[in-house]
Coordinates of C-alpha atoms and ligand atoms in Angstrom, one line a residue:
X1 CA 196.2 113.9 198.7
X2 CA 194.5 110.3 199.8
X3 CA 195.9 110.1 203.2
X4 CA 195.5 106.6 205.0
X5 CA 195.4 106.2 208.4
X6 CA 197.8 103.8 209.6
X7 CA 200.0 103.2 212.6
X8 CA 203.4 104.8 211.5
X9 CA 204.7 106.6 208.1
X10 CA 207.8 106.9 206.7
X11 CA 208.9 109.9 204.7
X12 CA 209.6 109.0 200.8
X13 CA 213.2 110.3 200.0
X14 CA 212.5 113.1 197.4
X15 CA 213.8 112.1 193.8
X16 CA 213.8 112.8 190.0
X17 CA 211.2 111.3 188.0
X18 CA 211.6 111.2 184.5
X19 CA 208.8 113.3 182.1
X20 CA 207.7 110.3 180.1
X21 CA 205.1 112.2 178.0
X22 CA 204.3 115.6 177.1
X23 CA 200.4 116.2 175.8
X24 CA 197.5 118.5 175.5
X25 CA 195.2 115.7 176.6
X26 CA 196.2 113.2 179.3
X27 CA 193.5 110.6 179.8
X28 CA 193.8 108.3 183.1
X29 CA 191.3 105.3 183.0
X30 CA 190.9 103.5 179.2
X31 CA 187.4 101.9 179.9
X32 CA 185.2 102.4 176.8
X33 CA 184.6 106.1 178.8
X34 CA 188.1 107.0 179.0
X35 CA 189.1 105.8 175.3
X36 CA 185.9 107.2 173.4
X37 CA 187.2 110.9 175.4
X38 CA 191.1 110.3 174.3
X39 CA 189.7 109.5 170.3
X40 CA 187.3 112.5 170.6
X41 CA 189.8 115.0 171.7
X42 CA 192.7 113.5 169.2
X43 CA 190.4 113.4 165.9
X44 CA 189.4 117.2 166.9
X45 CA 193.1 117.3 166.5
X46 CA 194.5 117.4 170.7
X47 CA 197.8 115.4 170.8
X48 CA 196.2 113.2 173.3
X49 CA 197.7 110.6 176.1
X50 CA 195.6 107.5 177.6
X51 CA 197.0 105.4 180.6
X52 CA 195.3 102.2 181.9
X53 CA 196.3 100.0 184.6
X54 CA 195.2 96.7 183.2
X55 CA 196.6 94.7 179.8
X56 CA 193.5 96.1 177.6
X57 CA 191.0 98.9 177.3
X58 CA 187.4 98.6 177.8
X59 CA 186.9 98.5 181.8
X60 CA 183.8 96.6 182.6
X61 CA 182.9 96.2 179.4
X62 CA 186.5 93.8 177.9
X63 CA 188.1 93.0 181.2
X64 CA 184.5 92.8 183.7
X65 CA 183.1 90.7 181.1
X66 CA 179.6 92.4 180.9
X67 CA 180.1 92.7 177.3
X68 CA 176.1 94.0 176.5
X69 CA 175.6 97.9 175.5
X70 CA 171.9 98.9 176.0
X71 CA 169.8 100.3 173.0
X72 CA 170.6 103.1 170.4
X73 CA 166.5 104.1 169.9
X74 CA 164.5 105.8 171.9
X75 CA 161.8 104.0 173.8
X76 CA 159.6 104.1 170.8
X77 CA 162.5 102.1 168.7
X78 CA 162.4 104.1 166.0
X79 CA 164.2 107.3 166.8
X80 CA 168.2 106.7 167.3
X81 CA 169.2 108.6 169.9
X82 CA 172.4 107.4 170.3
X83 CA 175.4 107.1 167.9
X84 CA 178.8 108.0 168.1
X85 CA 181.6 106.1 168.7
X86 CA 179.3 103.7 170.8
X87 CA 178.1 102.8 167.8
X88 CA 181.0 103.1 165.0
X89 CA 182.8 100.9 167.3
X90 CA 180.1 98.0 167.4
X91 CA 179.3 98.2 163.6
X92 CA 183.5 97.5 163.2
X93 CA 183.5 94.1 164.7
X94 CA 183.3 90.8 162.6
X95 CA 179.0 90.3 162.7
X96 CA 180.1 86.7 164.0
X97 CA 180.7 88.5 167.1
X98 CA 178.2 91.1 167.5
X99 CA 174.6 91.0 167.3
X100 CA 171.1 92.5 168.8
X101 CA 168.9 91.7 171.4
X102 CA 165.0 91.9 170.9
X103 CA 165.1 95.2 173.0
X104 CA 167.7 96.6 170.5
X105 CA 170.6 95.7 172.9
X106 CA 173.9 95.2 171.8
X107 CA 175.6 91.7 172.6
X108 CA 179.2 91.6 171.6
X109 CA 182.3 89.3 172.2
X110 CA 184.5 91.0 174.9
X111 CA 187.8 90.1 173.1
X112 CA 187.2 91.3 170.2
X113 CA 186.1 94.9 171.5
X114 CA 189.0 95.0 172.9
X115 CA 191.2 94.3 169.6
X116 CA 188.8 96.9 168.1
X117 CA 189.5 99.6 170.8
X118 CA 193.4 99.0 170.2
X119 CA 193.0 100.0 166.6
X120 CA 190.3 103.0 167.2
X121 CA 193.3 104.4 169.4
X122 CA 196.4 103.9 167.1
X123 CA 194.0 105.1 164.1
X124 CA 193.6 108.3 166.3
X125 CA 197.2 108.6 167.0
X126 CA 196.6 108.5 170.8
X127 CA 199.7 107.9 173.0
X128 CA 198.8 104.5 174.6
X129 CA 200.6 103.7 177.8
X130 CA 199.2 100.1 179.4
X131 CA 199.8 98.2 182.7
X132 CA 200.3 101.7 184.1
X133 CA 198.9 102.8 187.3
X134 CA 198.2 106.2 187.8
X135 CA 200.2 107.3 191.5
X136 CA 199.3 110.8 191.8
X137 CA 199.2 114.2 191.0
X138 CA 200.5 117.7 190.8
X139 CA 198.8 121.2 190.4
X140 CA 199.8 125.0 190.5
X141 CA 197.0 126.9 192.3
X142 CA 194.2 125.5 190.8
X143 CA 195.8 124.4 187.4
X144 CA 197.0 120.9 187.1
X145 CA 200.4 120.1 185.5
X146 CA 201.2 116.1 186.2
X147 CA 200.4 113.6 186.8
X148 CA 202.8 110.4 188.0
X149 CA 202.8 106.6 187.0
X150 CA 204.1 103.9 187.9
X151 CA 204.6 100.8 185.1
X152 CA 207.8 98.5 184.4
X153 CA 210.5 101.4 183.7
X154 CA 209.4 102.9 187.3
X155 CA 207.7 105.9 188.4
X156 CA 207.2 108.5 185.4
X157 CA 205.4 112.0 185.2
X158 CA 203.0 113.0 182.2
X159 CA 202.4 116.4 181.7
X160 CA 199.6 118.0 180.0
X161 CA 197.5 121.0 179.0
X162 CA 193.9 119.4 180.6
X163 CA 192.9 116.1 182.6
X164 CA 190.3 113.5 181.8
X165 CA 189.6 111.4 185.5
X166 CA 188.1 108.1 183.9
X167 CA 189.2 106.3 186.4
X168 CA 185.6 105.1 187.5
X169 CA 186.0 105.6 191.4
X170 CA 187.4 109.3 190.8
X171 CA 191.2 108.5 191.6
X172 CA 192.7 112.1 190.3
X173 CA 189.4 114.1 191.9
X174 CA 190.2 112.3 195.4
X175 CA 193.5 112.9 195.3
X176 CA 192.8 116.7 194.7
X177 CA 190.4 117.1 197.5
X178 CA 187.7 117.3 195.7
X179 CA 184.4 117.4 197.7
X180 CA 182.7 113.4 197.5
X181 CA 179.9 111.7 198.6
X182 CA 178.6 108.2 199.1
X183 CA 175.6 107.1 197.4
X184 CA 173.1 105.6 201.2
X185 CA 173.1 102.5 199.1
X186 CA 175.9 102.0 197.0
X187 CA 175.4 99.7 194.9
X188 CA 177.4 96.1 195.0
X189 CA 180.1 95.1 193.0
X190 CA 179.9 92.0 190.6
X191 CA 182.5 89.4 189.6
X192 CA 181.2 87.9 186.0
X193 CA 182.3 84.8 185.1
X194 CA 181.9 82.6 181.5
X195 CA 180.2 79.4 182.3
X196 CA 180.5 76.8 180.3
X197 CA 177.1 74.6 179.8
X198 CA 173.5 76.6 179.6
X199 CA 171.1 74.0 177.8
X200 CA 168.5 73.1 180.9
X201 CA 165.4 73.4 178.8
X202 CA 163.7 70.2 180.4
X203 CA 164.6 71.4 184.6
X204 CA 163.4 75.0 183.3
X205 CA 159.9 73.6 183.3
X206 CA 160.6 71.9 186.5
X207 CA 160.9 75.4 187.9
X208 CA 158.3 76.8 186.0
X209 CA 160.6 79.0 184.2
X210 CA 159.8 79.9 180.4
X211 CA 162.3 79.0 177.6
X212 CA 164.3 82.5 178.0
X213 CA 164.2 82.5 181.7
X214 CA 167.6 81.9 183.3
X215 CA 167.5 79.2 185.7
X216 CA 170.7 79.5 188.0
X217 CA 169.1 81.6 190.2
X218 CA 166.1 79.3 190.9
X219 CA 168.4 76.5 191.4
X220 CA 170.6 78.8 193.9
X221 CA 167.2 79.8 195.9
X222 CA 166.8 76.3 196.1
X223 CA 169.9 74.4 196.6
X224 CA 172.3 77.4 196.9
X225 CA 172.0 77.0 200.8
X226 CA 174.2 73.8 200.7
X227 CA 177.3 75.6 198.7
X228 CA 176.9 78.6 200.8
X229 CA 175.6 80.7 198.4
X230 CA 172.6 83.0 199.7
X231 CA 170.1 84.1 197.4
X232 CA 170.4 86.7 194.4
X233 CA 169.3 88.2 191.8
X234 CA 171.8 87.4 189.3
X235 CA 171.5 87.5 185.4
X236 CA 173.3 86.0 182.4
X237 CA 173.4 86.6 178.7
X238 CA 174.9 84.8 175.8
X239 CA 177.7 86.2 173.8
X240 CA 177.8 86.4 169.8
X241 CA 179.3 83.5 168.5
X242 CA 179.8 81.6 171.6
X243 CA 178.3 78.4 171.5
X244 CA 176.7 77.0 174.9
X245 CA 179.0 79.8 176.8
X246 CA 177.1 82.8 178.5
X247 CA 178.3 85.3 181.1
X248 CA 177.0 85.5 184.6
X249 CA 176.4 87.8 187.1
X250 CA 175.2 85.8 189.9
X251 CA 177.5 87.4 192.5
X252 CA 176.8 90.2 194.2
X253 CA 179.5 91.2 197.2
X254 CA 177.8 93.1 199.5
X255 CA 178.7 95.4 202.0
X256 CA 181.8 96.6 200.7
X257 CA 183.4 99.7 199.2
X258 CA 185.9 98.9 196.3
X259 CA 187.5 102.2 196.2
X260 CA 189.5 101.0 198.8
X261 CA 192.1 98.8 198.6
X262 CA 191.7 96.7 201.4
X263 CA 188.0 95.9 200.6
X264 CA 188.9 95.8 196.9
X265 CA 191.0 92.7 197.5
X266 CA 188.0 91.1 200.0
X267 CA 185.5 91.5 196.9
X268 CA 187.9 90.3 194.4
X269 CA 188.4 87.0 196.8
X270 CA 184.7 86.6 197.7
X271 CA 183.6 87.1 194.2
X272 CA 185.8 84.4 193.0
X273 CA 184.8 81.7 195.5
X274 CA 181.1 82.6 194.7
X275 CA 181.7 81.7 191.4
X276 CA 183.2 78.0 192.2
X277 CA 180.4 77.7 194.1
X278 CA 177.4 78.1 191.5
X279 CA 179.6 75.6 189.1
X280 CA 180.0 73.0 191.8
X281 CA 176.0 73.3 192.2
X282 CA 175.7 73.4 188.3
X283 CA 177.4 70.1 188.5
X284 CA 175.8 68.5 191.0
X285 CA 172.0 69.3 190.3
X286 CA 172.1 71.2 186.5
X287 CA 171.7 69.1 183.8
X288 CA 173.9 65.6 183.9
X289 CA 173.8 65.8 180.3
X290 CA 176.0 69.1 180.3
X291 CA 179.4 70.0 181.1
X292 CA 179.5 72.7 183.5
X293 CA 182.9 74.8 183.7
X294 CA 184.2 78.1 184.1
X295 CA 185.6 79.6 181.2
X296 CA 186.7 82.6 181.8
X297 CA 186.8 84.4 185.0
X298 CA 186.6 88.7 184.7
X299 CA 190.3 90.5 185.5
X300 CA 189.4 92.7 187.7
X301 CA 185.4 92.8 189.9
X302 CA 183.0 95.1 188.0
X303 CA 182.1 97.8 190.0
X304 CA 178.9 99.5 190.0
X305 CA 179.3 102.5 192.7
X306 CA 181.7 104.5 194.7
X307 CA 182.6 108.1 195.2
X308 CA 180.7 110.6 193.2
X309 CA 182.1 114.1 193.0
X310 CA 180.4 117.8 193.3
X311 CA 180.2 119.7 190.2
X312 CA 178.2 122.8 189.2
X313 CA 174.9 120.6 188.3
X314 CA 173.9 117.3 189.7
X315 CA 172.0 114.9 187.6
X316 CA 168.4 114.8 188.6
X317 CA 166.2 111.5 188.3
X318 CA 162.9 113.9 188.3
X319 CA 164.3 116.1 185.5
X320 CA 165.4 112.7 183.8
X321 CA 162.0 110.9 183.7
X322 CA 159.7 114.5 182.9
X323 CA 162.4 114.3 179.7
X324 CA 163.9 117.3 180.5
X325 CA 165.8 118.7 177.7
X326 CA 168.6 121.5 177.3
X327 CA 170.3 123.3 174.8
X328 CA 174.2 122.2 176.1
X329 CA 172.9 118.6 175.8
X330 CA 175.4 115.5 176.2
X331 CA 174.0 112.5 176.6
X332 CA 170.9 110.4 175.4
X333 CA 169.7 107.2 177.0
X334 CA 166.4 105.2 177.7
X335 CA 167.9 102.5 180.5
X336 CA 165.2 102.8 183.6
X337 CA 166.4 103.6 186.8
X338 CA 167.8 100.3 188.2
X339 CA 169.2 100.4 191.8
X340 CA 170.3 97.0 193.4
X341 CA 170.0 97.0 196.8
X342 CA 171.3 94.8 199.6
X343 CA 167.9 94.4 201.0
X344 CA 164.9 94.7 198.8
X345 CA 166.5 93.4 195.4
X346 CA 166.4 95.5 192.4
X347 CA 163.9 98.1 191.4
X348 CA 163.8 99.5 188.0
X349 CA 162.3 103.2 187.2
X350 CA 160.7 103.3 183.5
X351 CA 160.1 106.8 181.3
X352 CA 156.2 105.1 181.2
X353 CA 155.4 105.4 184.5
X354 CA 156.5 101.8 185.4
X355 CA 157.8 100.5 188.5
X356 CA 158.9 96.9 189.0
X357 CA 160.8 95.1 191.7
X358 CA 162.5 92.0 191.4
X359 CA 163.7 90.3 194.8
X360 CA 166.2 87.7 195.7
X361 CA 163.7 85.3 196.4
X362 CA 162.0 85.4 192.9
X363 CA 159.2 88.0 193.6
X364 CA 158.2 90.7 191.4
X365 CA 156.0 93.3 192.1
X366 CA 154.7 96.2 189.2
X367 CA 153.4 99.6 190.1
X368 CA 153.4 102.8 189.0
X369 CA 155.6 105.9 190.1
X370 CA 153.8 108.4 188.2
X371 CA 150.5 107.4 189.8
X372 CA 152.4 107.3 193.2
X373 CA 153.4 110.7 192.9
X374 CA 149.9 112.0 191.7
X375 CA 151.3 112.5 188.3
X376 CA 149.0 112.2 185.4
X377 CA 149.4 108.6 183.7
X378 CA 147.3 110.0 180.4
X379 CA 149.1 111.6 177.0
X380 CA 152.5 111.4 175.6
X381 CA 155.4 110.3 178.3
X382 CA 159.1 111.3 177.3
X383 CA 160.5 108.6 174.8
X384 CA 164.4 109.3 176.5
X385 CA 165.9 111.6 179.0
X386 CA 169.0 113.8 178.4
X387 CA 171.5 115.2 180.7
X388 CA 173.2 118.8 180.2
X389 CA 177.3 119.4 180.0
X390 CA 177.0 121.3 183.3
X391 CA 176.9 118.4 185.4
X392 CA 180.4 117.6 184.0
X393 CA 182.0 120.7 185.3
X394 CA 183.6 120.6 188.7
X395 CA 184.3 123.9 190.0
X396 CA 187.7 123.6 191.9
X397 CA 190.7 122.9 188.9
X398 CA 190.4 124.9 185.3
X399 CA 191.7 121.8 183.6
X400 CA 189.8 118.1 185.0
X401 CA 186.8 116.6 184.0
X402 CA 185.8 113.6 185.4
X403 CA 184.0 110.9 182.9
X404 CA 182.6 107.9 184.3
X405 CA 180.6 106.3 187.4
X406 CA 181.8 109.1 189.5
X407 CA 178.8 111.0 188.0
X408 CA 176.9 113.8 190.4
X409 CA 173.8 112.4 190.0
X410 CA 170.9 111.1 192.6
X411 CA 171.1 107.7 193.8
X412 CA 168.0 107.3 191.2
X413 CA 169.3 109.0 188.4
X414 CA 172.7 107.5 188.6
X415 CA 170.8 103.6 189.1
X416 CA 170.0 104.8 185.0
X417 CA 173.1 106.8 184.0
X418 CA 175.7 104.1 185.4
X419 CA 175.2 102.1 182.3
X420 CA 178.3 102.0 179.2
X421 CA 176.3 103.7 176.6
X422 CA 175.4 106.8 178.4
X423 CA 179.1 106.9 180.1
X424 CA 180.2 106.1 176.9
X425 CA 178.9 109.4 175.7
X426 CA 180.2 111.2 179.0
X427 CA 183.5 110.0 177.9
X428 CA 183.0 111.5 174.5
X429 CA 181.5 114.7 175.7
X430 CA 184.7 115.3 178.6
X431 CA 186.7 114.8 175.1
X432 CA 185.2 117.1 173.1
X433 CA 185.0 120.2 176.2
X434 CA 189.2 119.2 176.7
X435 CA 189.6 120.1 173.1
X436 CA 188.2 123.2 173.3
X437 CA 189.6 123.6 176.5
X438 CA 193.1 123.8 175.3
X439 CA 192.8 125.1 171.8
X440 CA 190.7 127.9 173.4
X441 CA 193.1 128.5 176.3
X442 CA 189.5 128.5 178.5
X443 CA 188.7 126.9 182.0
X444 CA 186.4 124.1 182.0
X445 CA 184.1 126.5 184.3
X446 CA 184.2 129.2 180.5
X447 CA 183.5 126.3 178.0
X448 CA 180.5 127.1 176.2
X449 CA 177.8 123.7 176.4
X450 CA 176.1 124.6 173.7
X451 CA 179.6 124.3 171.4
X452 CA 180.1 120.7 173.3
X453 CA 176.8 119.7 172.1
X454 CA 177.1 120.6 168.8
X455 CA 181.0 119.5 168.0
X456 CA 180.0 116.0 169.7
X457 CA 176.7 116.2 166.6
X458 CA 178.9 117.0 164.2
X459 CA 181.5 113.8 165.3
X460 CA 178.6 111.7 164.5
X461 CA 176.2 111.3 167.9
X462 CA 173.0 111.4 167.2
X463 CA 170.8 114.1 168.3
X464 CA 172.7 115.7 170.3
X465 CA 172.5 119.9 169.0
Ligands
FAD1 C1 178.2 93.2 187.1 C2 177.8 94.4 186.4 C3 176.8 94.4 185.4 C4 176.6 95.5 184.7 N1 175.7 95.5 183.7 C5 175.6 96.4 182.8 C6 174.9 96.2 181.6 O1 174.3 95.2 181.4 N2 175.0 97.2 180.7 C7 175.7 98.4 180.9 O2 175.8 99.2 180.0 N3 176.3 98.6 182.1 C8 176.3 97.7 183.0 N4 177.0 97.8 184.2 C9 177.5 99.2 184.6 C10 178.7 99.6 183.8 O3 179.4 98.4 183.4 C11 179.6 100.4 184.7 O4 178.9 101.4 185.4 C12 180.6 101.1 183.8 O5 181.4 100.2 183.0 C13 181.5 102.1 184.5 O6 182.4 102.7 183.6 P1 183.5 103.6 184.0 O7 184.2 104.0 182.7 O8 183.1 104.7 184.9 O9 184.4 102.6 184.9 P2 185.2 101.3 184.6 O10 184.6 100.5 183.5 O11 185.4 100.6 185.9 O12 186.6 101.8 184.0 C14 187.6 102.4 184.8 C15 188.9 102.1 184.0 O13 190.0 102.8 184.6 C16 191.0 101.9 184.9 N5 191.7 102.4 186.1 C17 191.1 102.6 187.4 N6 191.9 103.1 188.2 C18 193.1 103.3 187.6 C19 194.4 103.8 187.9 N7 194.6 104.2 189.2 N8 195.3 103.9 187.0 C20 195.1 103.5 185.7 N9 193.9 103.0 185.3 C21 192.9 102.9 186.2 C22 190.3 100.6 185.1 O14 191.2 99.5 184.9 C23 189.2 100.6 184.0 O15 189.7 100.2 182.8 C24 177.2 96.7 185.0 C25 178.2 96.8 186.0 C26 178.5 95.7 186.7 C27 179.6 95.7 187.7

């Protein structure tokens, strides 16, 4: 169990708690991760639970306010490589509030995801149980059976036939002991923010910024210093629909691990005066023409890294960016390998051989990995990368799988896997293998890849068999 150190302890009289729930699948954590596994395991027909601590589903993606899912094609743009519910969910919102980005992104309004993840779990006939906080856990040699909650009728136990950790920082997997690790840079936590007033077309030129280019962080390297803002590499996007409103991510907190409450709270607070910050400069030097304002401020800080967890494989960048491919196959994506540091800035990874780093003080510098490494920079390079079910399965409890962030992956290869439509699909691979889990009576460790891949093809993602 997570034991804090502290000065004294008390010991919690023992009581009755109250099975709230009874289920073959119990899903703690309802990001887009956690709620694509609970509809993947209850269409296969699993009588499925999912428990999330905030008012809505959709973690980073709804309540963090980064409400942009990278491309479905491959790197050519022609071959999908991704489908799924990533993208039955998208093509169900109002067009008003969706559309795509030049790159094939997908742009989408947060609130409406989140109305259209409500429905995708009732349709499924999932058990939904929100503003509930998952308190801890319960297992009979190396079987799980509860897990506790806490939400307004009071403390509560679910019990269930197999465990789905979405939890993004590996709640369940800590609590169980099992072995961790810290990326040597995590990577910082971001509170976005709506801002209200983006039209700066003439200042733009000023900076020698093209139309596209997104001028608050200019304007922060240059006047930041007075608001006590230090330089970053921040970004911002519009949203469908939104007129004049984009959200912002110009707020790195470095330095701090948000897996832990103490630190959690410090990054919430920071994050939040950094935002107050850029608007108070917005209104002093952005345009006078514009009225700068803060629209809507994320619920909770997104968070990009914690703990990762040992399982049997661990995602490898090298294998990713050779396009390594395998027959238990889970998970398509293209997004480079993009690690934010405190130091350096940001440094993407591309399947061409690219290598470009952006710093905080506006420089960018292009170069080439695969010439770097003495790797040939001639012929056909690897449209996308795929990662096998193997790296899913942790080796210490027949019953967990952990779905999210808290990948075992390099520093590298998770700087690519971190992003929602590849954790998407880890959410509805972990689904899939919890289904066959419990109909097939099997350990995690005994489920048969190959049948993961090719349930997860038949339920619609693309390529994956
Ligand atoms: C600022 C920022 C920008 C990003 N930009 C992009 C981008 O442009 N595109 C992209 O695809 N990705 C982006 N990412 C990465 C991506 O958003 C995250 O890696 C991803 O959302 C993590 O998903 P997750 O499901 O593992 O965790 P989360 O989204 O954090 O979900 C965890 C869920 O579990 C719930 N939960 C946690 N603990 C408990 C508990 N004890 N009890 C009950 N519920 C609990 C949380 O409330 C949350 O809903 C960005 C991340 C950040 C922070």
């Amino acid at each position: 169990m997570r034991e804090k150190v502290a000065s004294s302890y008390v010991i919690e009289p023992e009581r009755r708690i109250p099975v709230i729930c009874e289920a073959d699948v119990c899903v703690v954590g309802g990001s887009a991760t956690g709620v694509f596994a609970a509809v993947r395991a209850a269409r296969l027909g699993a009588k499925v639970v999912i428990i999330e601590c905030q008012n809505s589903f959709g973690g980073v993606a709804t309540n963090g306010l980064v409400s942009v899912w990278h491309s479905f094609y491959d790197l050519s743009g022609k071959k999908q490589i991704i489908a799924g519910l990533s993208e039955e969910v998208l093509s169900r919102l109002p067009e008003t509030d969706r559309s795509q980005g030049p790159d094939l992104s997908n742009f989408f309004n947060p609130n409406e995801l989140k109305i259209e993840l409500d429905a995708l779990l009732k349709e499924a006939g999932v058990r939904i149980y929100l503003h509930t906080l998952y308190a801890g856990i319960a297992c009979e040699g190396g079987r799980i059976t509860t897990v506790f909650v806490e939400n307004k009728d009071g403390r509560g136990a679910i019990k269930a036939g197999f465990f789905i950790d979405a939890t993004g920082d590996g709640d369940l997997c800590r609590d169980l002991g099992i072995e961790s690790y810290l990326n040597p840079n995590v990577q910082p936590p971001s509170a976005v923010f709506m801002m209200q007033g983006t039209r700066d077309e003439a200042r733009k030129r000023e900076y020698g910024l093209r139309p596209n280019d997104d001028i608050v962080p200019a304007m922060i390297r240059r006047y930041g210093k007075e608001f006590g803002l230090e330089p970053d590499w921040g970004w911002d996007n519009f949203i469908p629909g939104l007129n004049n409103i984009h959200f912002r991510a110009d707020t790195h907190v470095f330095g701090l691990n948000c897996a832990h409450a103490d630190e959690l709270t410090e990054a919430e607070i920071i994050g939040r005066e950094k935002m107050r910050k850029v608007i108070r400069m917005m209104r002093k030097y952005g345009n006078p023409d514009e009225v700068y304002a803060l629209v809507n401020v994320c619920s909770y800080i997104g968070i990009r890294d914690s703990y990762h967890f040992r399982t049997k494989q661990r995602a490898d960048h090298m294998d990713m960016l050779m396009g390594k491919r395998y027959g238990d196959v889970i998970l398509n994506g293209t997004y480079d390998i993009d690690v934010h540091q405190a130091d350096t800035g940001i440094q993407f990874m591309r399947l061409n051989g690219e290598c470009i780093t952006e710093g905080a003080d506006g420089s960018r510098t292009v170069t080439n990995w695969r010439r770097d490494m003495g790797l040939s920079c001639d012929g056909e390079m690897p449209t996308y990368y795929s990662l096998p079910f193997g790296v899913l399965v942790q080796e210490k409890y027949e019953n967990l799988i952990a779905a999210g962030r808290m990948i075992n992956a390099t520093q590298e290869a998770f700087g690519a896997l971190r992003v929602m439509v590849n954790l998407n699909q880890i959410g509805e691979a972990a689904g899939v293998a919890a289904y066959i889990a419990v109909n097939e009576s099997k350990a995690v460790q005994n489920i048969d890849g190959v049948k993961v891949a090719q349930l997860l093809s038949k339920g619609g993602s693309a390529n994956i068999c």
